């Protein structure tokens, strides 16, 4: 199973009054990591969109196991958890780079749609994109 790694350095603006990363930043990091994942397999999100396909979010899960603080160096790992002709689910783990401690994990489920956000079968409409992602499982 292919896994990509994205490095994040916690910015001051991402912390709350307690000095830890606010929970709302993790989905933003998931998006950055998902974008890196797609780029690392030889295409970009914008290439997918230019081809007429979108990946709107259907579901987001996030579990907090620890805390990150200002200037912590983090690694977000990303892999495909599940793929079907109409949906794809990405799985993420966020680690403190220095201690290698897992501080968060989560997943996002997306629908394959056209530009009008109508669901479609990617195996039928873009078998090259579907097959590339399916073989990474």
PDB file of C-alpha atoms in Angstrom:
ATOM      1  CA  UNK A   1       0.000   0.000   0.000  1.00  0.00           C
ATOM      2  CA  UNK A   2       1.480   3.313  -1.093  1.00  0.00           C
ATOM      3  CA  UNK A   3       1.880   6.002   1.597  1.00  0.00           C
ATOM      4  CA  UNK A   4       3.012   9.590   1.102  1.00  0.00           C
ATOM      5  CA  UNK A   5       4.525  11.865   3.754  1.00  0.00           C
ATOM      6  CA  UNK A   6       3.932  15.586   4.115  1.00  0.00           C
ATOM      7  CA  UNK A   7       5.913  17.787   6.487  1.00  0.00           C
ATOM      8  CA  UNK A   8       4.100  20.506   8.427  1.00  0.00           C
ATOM      9  CA  UNK A   9       5.601  23.053  10.826  1.00  0.00           C
ATOM     10  CA  UNK A  10       3.016  24.410  13.262  1.00  0.00           C
ATOM     11  CA  UNK A  11       2.519  28.137  12.829  1.00  0.00           C
ATOM     12  CA  UNK A  12       1.676  30.439  15.722  1.00  0.00           C
ATOM     13  CA  UNK A  13      -1.694  31.299  14.126  1.00  0.00           C
ATOM     14  CA  UNK A  14      -2.663  27.605  14.297  1.00  0.00           C
ATOM     15  CA  UNK A  15      -2.479  27.499  18.104  1.00  0.00           C
ATOM     16  CA  UNK A  16      -5.148  28.433  20.613  1.00  0.00           C
ATOM     17  CA  UNK A  17      -5.054  30.210  23.973  1.00  0.00           C
ATOM     18  CA  UNK A  18      -3.712  27.017  25.587  1.00  0.00           C
ATOM     19  CA  UNK A  19      -0.738  27.043  23.223  1.00  0.00           C
ATOM     20  CA  UNK A  20      -1.746  23.876  21.385  1.00  0.00           C
ATOM     21  CA  UNK A  21      -2.910  23.416  17.810  1.00  0.00           C
ATOM     22  CA  UNK A  22      -6.607  24.132  17.446  1.00  0.00           C
ATOM     23  CA  UNK A  23      -8.593  21.118  16.232  1.00  0.00           C
ATOM     24  CA  UNK A  24      -9.803  22.988  13.132  1.00  0.00           C
ATOM     25  CA  UNK A  25      -6.317  22.853  11.596  1.00  0.00           C
ATOM     26  CA  UNK A  26      -6.149  19.088  11.182  1.00  0.00           C
ATOM     27  CA  UNK A  27      -8.609  18.960   8.231  1.00  0.00           C
ATOM     28  CA  UNK A  28      -6.540  21.690   6.549  1.00  0.00           C
ATOM     29  CA  UNK A  29      -3.430  19.549   7.012  1.00  0.00           C
ATOM     30  CA  UNK A  30      -5.326  16.530   5.648  1.00  0.00           C
ATOM     31  CA  UNK A  31      -6.075  18.548   2.516  1.00  0.00           C
ATOM     32  CA  UNK A  32      -2.426  19.571   2.113  1.00  0.00           C
ATOM     33  CA  UNK A  33      -1.356  15.941   2.576  1.00  0.00           C
ATOM     34  CA  UNK A  34      -4.000  14.640   0.148  1.00  0.00           C
ATOM     35  CA  UNK A  35      -2.829  17.168  -2.454  1.00  0.00           C
ATOM     36  CA  UNK A  36       0.774  15.995  -1.927  1.00  0.00           C
ATOM     37  CA  UNK A  37      -0.336  12.360  -2.181  1.00  0.00           C
ATOM     38  CA  UNK A  38      -2.007  12.929  -5.552  1.00  0.00           C
ATOM     39  CA  UNK A  39       0.947  14.948  -6.818  1.00  0.00           C
ATOM     40  CA  UNK A  40       3.365  12.204  -5.726  1.00  0.00           C
ATOM     41  CA  UNK A  41       1.609   9.659  -7.965  1.00  0.00           C
ATOM     42  CA  UNK A  42       2.094  11.765 -11.063  1.00  0.00           C
ATOM     43  CA  UNK A  43      -0.904  14.068 -11.365  1.00  0.00           C
ATOM     44  CA  UNK A  44      -2.322  17.051  -9.546  1.00  0.00           C
ATOM     45  CA  UNK A  45      -5.706  17.954  -8.132  1.00  0.00           C
ATOM     46  CA  UNK A  46      -5.954  20.674 -10.766  1.00  0.00           C
ATOM     47  CA  UNK A  47      -5.237  18.099 -13.515  1.00  0.00           C
ATOM     48  CA  UNK A  48      -8.146  16.010 -12.245  1.00  0.00           C
ATOM     49  CA  UNK A  49     -10.407  19.063 -12.188  1.00  0.00           C
ATOM     50  CA  UNK A  50      -9.288  20.191 -15.669  1.00  0.00           C
ATOM     51  CA  UNK A  51     -10.310  16.727 -16.878  1.00  0.00           C
ATOM     52  CA  UNK A  52     -13.833  17.501 -15.630  1.00  0.00           C
ATOM     53  CA  UNK A  53     -13.819  15.549 -12.366  1.00  0.00           C
ATOM     54  CA  UNK A  54     -14.290  16.784  -8.813  1.00  0.00           C
ATOM     55  CA  UNK A  55     -13.799  15.205  -5.379  1.00  0.00           C
ATOM     56  CA  UNK A  56     -16.250  16.894  -3.002  1.00  0.00           C
ATOM     57  CA  UNK A  57     -16.030  15.891   0.636  1.00  0.00           C
ATOM     58  CA  UNK A  58     -18.737  13.538   1.927  1.00  0.00           C
ATOM     59  CA  UNK A  59     -17.384  12.678   5.368  1.00  0.00           C
ATOM     60  CA  UNK A  60     -14.603  13.739   7.740  1.00  0.00           C
ATOM     61  CA  UNK A  61     -13.375  11.856  10.815  1.00  0.00           C
ATOM     62  CA  UNK A  62     -10.618  13.017  13.132  1.00  0.00           C
ATOM     63  CA  UNK A  63      -9.327  11.485  16.376  1.00  0.00           C
ATOM     64  CA  UNK A  64      -7.016  13.358  18.702  1.00  0.00           C
ATOM     65  CA  UNK A  65      -4.452  11.302  20.620  1.00  0.00           C
ATOM     66  CA  UNK A  66      -2.068  14.041  21.729  1.00  0.00           C
ATOM     67  CA  UNK A  67      -1.232  17.687  21.208  1.00  0.00           C
ATOM     68  CA  UNK A  68       0.939  19.644  18.828  1.00  0.00           C
ATOM     69  CA  UNK A  69       2.382  23.030  19.769  1.00  0.00           C
ATOM     70  CA  UNK A  70       3.877  26.059  18.082  1.00  0.00           C
ATOM     71  CA  UNK A  71       6.907  25.223  15.914  1.00  0.00           C
ATOM     72  CA  UNK A  72       6.448  21.452  16.302  1.00  0.00           C
ATOM     73  CA  UNK A  73       7.543  19.610  13.201  1.00  0.00           C
ATOM     74  CA  UNK A  74       4.905  17.147  12.076  1.00  0.00           C
ATOM     75  CA  UNK A  75       4.621  14.405   9.483  1.00  0.00           C
ATOM     76  CA  UNK A  76       1.230  13.644   7.937  1.00  0.00           C
ATOM     77  CA  UNK A  77       1.103  10.240   6.273  1.00  0.00           C
ATOM     78  CA  UNK A  78      -1.586   9.639   3.672  1.00  0.00           C
ATOM     79  CA  UNK A  79      -2.861   6.536   1.940  1.00  0.00           C
ATOM     80  CA  UNK A  80      -5.981   5.339   0.207  1.00  0.00           C
ATOM     81  CA  UNK A  81      -8.109   3.377   2.644  1.00  0.00           C
ATOM     82  CA  UNK A  82     -10.897   2.433   0.272  1.00  0.00           C
ATOM     83  CA  UNK A  83     -11.836   3.076  -3.329  1.00  0.00           C
ATOM     84  CA  UNK A  84     -14.936   2.286  -5.352  1.00  0.00           C
ATOM     85  CA  UNK A  85     -16.148   3.410  -8.751  1.00  0.00           C
ATOM     86  CA  UNK A  86     -17.989   6.332  -7.102  1.00  0.00           C
ATOM     87  CA  UNK A  87     -16.047   7.124  -3.898  1.00  0.00           C
ATOM     88  CA  UNK A  88     -12.559   7.291  -2.441  1.00  0.00           C
ATOM     89  CA  UNK A  89     -11.511   7.391   1.222  1.00  0.00           C
ATOM     90  CA  UNK A  90      -8.121   8.699   2.327  1.00  0.00           C
ATOM     91  CA  UNK A  91      -6.585   7.825   5.702  1.00  0.00           C
ATOM     92  CA  UNK A  92      -4.190  10.153   7.553  1.00  0.00           C
ATOM     93  CA  UNK A  93      -1.880   9.904  10.539  1.00  0.00           C
ATOM     94  CA  UNK A  94      -0.205  12.941  12.084  1.00  0.00           C
ATOM     95  CA  UNK A  95       3.050  12.320  13.954  1.00  0.00           C
ATOM     96  CA  UNK A  96       5.395  14.549  15.872  1.00  0.00           C
ATOM     97  CA  UNK A  97       8.481  14.303  13.649  1.00  0.00           C
ATOM     98  CA  UNK A  98      10.998  14.424  16.516  1.00  0.00           C
ATOM     99  CA  UNK A  99       9.353  11.970  18.919  1.00  0.00           C
ATOM    100  CA  UNK A 100       7.492   9.885  16.307  1.00  0.00           C
ATOM    101  CA  UNK A 101       4.429   9.999  18.570  1.00  0.00           C
ATOM    102  CA  UNK A 102       1.028   9.690  16.882  1.00  0.00           C
ATOM    103  CA  UNK A 103      -1.009  12.757  17.801  1.00  0.00           C
ATOM    104  CA  UNK A 104      -3.951  12.451  15.402  1.00  0.00           C
ATOM    105  CA  UNK A 105      -5.495  10.179  12.823  1.00  0.00           C
ATOM    106  CA  UNK A 106      -8.447  10.585  10.543  1.00  0.00           C
ATOM    107  CA  UNK A 107     -10.022  10.034   7.203  1.00  0.00           C
ATOM    108  CA  UNK A 108     -11.921  11.850   4.508  1.00  0.00           C
ATOM    109  CA  UNK A 109     -14.422  10.278   2.113  1.00  0.00           C
ATOM    110  CA  UNK A 110     -14.966  11.931  -1.254  1.00  0.00           C
ATOM    111  CA  UNK A 111     -17.372  11.346  -4.124  1.00  0.00           C
ATOM    112  CA  UNK A 112     -16.238  11.224  -7.734  1.00  0.00           C
ATOM    113  CA  UNK A 113     -18.395  13.767  -9.552  1.00  0.00           C
ATOM    114  CA  UNK A 114     -18.543  15.857 -12.698  1.00  0.00           C
ATOM    115  CA  UNK A 115     -18.247  19.660 -12.546  1.00  0.00           C
ATOM    116  CA  UNK A 116     -21.974  19.910 -11.799  1.00  0.00           C
ATOM    117  CA  UNK A 117     -21.323  17.717  -8.732  1.00  0.00           C
ATOM    118  CA  UNK A 118     -23.307  14.805 -10.113  1.00  0.00           C
ATOM    119  CA  UNK A 119     -21.858  11.455  -9.002  1.00  0.00           C
ATOM    120  CA  UNK A 120     -20.254   9.349 -11.684  1.00  0.00           C
ATOM    121  CA  UNK A 121     -18.515   6.039 -12.203  1.00  0.00           C
ATOM    122  CA  UNK A 122     -14.772   6.769 -12.526  1.00  0.00           C
ATOM    123  CA  UNK A 123     -14.036   3.296 -13.873  1.00  0.00           C
ATOM    124  CA  UNK A 124     -16.291   4.155 -16.811  1.00  0.00           C
ATOM    125  CA  UNK A 125     -15.486   7.877 -17.271  1.00  0.00           C
ATOM    126  CA  UNK A 126     -11.757   7.975 -16.388  1.00  0.00           C
ATOM    127  CA  UNK A 127     -10.366   4.443 -16.112  1.00  0.00           C
ATOM    128  CA  UNK A 128      -6.784   5.758 -16.192  1.00  0.00           C
ATOM    129  CA  UNK A 129      -7.309   7.837 -13.037  1.00  0.00           C
ATOM    130  CA  UNK A 130      -9.334   5.127 -11.306  1.00  0.00           C
ATOM    131  CA  UNK A 131      -6.841   2.363 -12.134  1.00  0.00           C
ATOM    132  CA  UNK A 132      -3.878   4.464 -10.992  1.00  0.00           C
ATOM    133  CA  UNK A 133      -5.468   5.114  -7.599  1.00  0.00           C
ATOM    134  CA  UNK A 134      -6.881   1.598  -7.199  1.00  0.00           C
ATOM    135  CA  UNK A 135      -3.475  -0.034  -7.699  1.00  0.00           C
ATOM    136  CA  UNK A 136      -2.093   1.984  -4.754  1.00  0.00           C
ATOM    137  CA  UNK A 137      -4.332   0.134  -2.288  1.00  0.00           C
TER     138      UNK A 137
END
